[in-house]
C-alpha positions as a printed NumPy array, in Angstrom:
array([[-121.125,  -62.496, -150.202],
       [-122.276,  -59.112, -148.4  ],
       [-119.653,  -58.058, -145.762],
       [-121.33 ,  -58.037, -142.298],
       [-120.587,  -54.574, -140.577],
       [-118.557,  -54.285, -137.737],
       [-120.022,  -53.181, -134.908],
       [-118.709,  -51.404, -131.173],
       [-120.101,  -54.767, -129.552],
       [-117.719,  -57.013, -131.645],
       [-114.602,  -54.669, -130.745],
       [-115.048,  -55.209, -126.841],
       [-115.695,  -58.648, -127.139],
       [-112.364,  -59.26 , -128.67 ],
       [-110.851,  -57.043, -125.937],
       [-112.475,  -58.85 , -123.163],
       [-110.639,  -61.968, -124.734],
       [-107.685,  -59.919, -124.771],
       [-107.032,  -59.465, -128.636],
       [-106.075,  -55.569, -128.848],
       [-104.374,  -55.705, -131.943],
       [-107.379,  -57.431, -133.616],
       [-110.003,  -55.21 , -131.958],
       [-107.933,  -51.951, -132.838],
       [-107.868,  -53.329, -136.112],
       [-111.515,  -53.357, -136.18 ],
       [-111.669,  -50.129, -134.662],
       [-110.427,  -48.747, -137.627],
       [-112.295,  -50.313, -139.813],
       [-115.552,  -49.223, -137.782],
       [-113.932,  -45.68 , -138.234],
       [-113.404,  -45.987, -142.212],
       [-116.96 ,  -47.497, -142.502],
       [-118.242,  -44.788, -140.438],
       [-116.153,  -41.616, -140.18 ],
       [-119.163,  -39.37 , -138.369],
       [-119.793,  -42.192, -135.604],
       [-118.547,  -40.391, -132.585],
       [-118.775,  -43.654, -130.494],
       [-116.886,  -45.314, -133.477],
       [-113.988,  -42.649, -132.494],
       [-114.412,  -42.979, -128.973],
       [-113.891,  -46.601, -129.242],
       [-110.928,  -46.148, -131.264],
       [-109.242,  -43.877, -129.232],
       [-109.789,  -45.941, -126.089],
       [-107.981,  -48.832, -127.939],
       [-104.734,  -46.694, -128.843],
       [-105.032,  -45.266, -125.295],
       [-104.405,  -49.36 , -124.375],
       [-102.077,  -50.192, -127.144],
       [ -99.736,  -46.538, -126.106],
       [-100.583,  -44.731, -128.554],
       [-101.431,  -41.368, -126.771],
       [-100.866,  -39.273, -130.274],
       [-103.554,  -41.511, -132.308],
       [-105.662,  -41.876, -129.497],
       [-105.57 ,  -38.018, -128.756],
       [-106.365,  -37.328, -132.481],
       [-109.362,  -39.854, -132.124],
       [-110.813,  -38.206, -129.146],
       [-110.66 ,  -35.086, -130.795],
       [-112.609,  -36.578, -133.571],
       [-115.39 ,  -37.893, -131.449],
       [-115.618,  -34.474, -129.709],
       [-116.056,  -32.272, -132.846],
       [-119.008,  -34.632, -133.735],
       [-120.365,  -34.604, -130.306],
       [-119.121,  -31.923, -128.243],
       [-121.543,  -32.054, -125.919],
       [-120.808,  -35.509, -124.375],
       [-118.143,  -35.643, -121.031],
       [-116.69 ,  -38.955, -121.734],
       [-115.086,  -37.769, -124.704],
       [-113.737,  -34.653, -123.44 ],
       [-112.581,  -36.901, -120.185],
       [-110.447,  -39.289, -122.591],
       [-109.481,  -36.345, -124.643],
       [-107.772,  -34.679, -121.496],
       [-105.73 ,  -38.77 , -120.42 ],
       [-104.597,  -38.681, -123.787],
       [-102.919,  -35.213, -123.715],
       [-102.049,  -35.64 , -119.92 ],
       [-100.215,  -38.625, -121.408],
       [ -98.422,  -36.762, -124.284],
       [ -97.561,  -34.184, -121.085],
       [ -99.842,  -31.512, -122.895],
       [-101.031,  -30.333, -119.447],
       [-102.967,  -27.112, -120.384],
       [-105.112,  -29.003, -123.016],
       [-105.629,  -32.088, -120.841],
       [-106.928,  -29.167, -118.028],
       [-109.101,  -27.828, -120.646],
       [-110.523,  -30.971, -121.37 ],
       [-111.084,  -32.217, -117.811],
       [-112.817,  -28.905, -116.918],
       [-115.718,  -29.389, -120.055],
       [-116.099,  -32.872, -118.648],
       [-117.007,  -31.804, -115.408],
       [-118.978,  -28.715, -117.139],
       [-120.924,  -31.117, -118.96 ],
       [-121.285,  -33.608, -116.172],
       [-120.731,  -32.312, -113.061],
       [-120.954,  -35.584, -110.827],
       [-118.292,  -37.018, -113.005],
       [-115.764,  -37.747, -110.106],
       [-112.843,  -39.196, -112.298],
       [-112.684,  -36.069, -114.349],
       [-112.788,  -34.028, -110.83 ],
       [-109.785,  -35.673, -109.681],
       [-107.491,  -36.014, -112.199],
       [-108.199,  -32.291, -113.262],
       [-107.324,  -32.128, -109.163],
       [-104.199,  -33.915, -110.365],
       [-103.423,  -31.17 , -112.7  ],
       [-104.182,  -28.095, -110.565],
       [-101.685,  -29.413, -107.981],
       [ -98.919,  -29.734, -110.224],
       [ -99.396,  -26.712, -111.624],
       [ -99.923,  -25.452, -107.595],
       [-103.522,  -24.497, -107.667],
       [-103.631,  -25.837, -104.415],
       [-106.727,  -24.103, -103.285],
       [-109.016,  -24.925, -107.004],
       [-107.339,  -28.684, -106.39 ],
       [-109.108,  -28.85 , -102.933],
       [-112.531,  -27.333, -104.128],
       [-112.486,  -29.614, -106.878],
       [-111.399,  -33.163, -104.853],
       [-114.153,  -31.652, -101.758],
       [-116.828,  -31.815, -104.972],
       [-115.504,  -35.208, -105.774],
       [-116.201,  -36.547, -102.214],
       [-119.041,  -35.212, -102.088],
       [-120.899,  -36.413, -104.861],
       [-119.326,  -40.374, -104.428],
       [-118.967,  -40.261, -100.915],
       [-117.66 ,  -44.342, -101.577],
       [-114.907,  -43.44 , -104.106],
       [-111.568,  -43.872, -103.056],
       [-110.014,  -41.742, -105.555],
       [-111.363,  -38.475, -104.451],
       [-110.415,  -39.469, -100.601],
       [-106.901,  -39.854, -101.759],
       [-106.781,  -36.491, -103.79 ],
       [-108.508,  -34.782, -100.876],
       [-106.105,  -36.193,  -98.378],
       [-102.925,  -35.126, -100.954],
       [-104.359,  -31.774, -101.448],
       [-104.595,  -31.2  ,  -97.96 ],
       [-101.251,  -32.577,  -96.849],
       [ -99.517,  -30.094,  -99.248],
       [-101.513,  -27.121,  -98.114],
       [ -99.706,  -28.319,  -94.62 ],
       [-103.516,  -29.257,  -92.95 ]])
């Protein structure tokens, strides 16, 4: 009997129904079966991001960003993986190429906000969460950074 192959569709199915261990488990497999898919690595890394494990889950999104360096997403869950793992500097690096690559990407503007203010960049954290608003006027997220940024600047 020919082994059907497993596909990115089957993996979020079982996580919609709530079966991470079975879906990361599949994950891998996808991985194995295909070790230059860099959606296959994405996948993965999202799954270890859910199951808390930042260090596989970094070491995925690295994977998927060698292959396809030009996509944001990947970068994006590069960086929360090594925010996670408190490696600030790469996590910064990462959330900058997002927003490089894909420069309406509002997530990636605020938690690399998120970053600059702990680090006290106050004035690149307000630039950055002014962008966010800007571009999704309806997102909450870059209100709140905004509104952060600008109550530690004392305004």
């Amino acid at each position: 009997m020919a082994r059907v192959p497993v596909s990115i569709s089957q993996i979020r199915q079982l996580v919609a129904a709530k079966r991470l261990p079975e879906a990361l488990t599949l994950a891998r497999q996808l991985t194995d079966a295909e070790p230059k898919s860099a959606d296959a690595w994405n996948e993965r890394g999202i799954l270890e991001l859910r199951v808390a494990d930042a260090v596989a889950a970094e070491q995925s999104f690295q994977r998927a960003s060698k292959i396809m360096p030009h996509v944001a997403a990947y970068h994006h869950h590069w960086a929360s993986a090594a925010q996670r793992l408190g490696k600030f500097e790469v996590a910064e690096a990462h959330y900058v190429r997002a927003v490089e690559l894909s420069p309406q990407t509002v997530d990636s503007r605020v938690r690399l906000a998120e970053l600059l203010m702990r680090r006290g960049a106050l004035a690149e954290a307000e630039v950055q969460c002014r962008r966010a608003v800007q571009d999704q006027p309806g997102n909450v997220h870059g209100h709140v950074g905004l509104g952060l940024v600008l109550h530690r600047l004392g305004r």
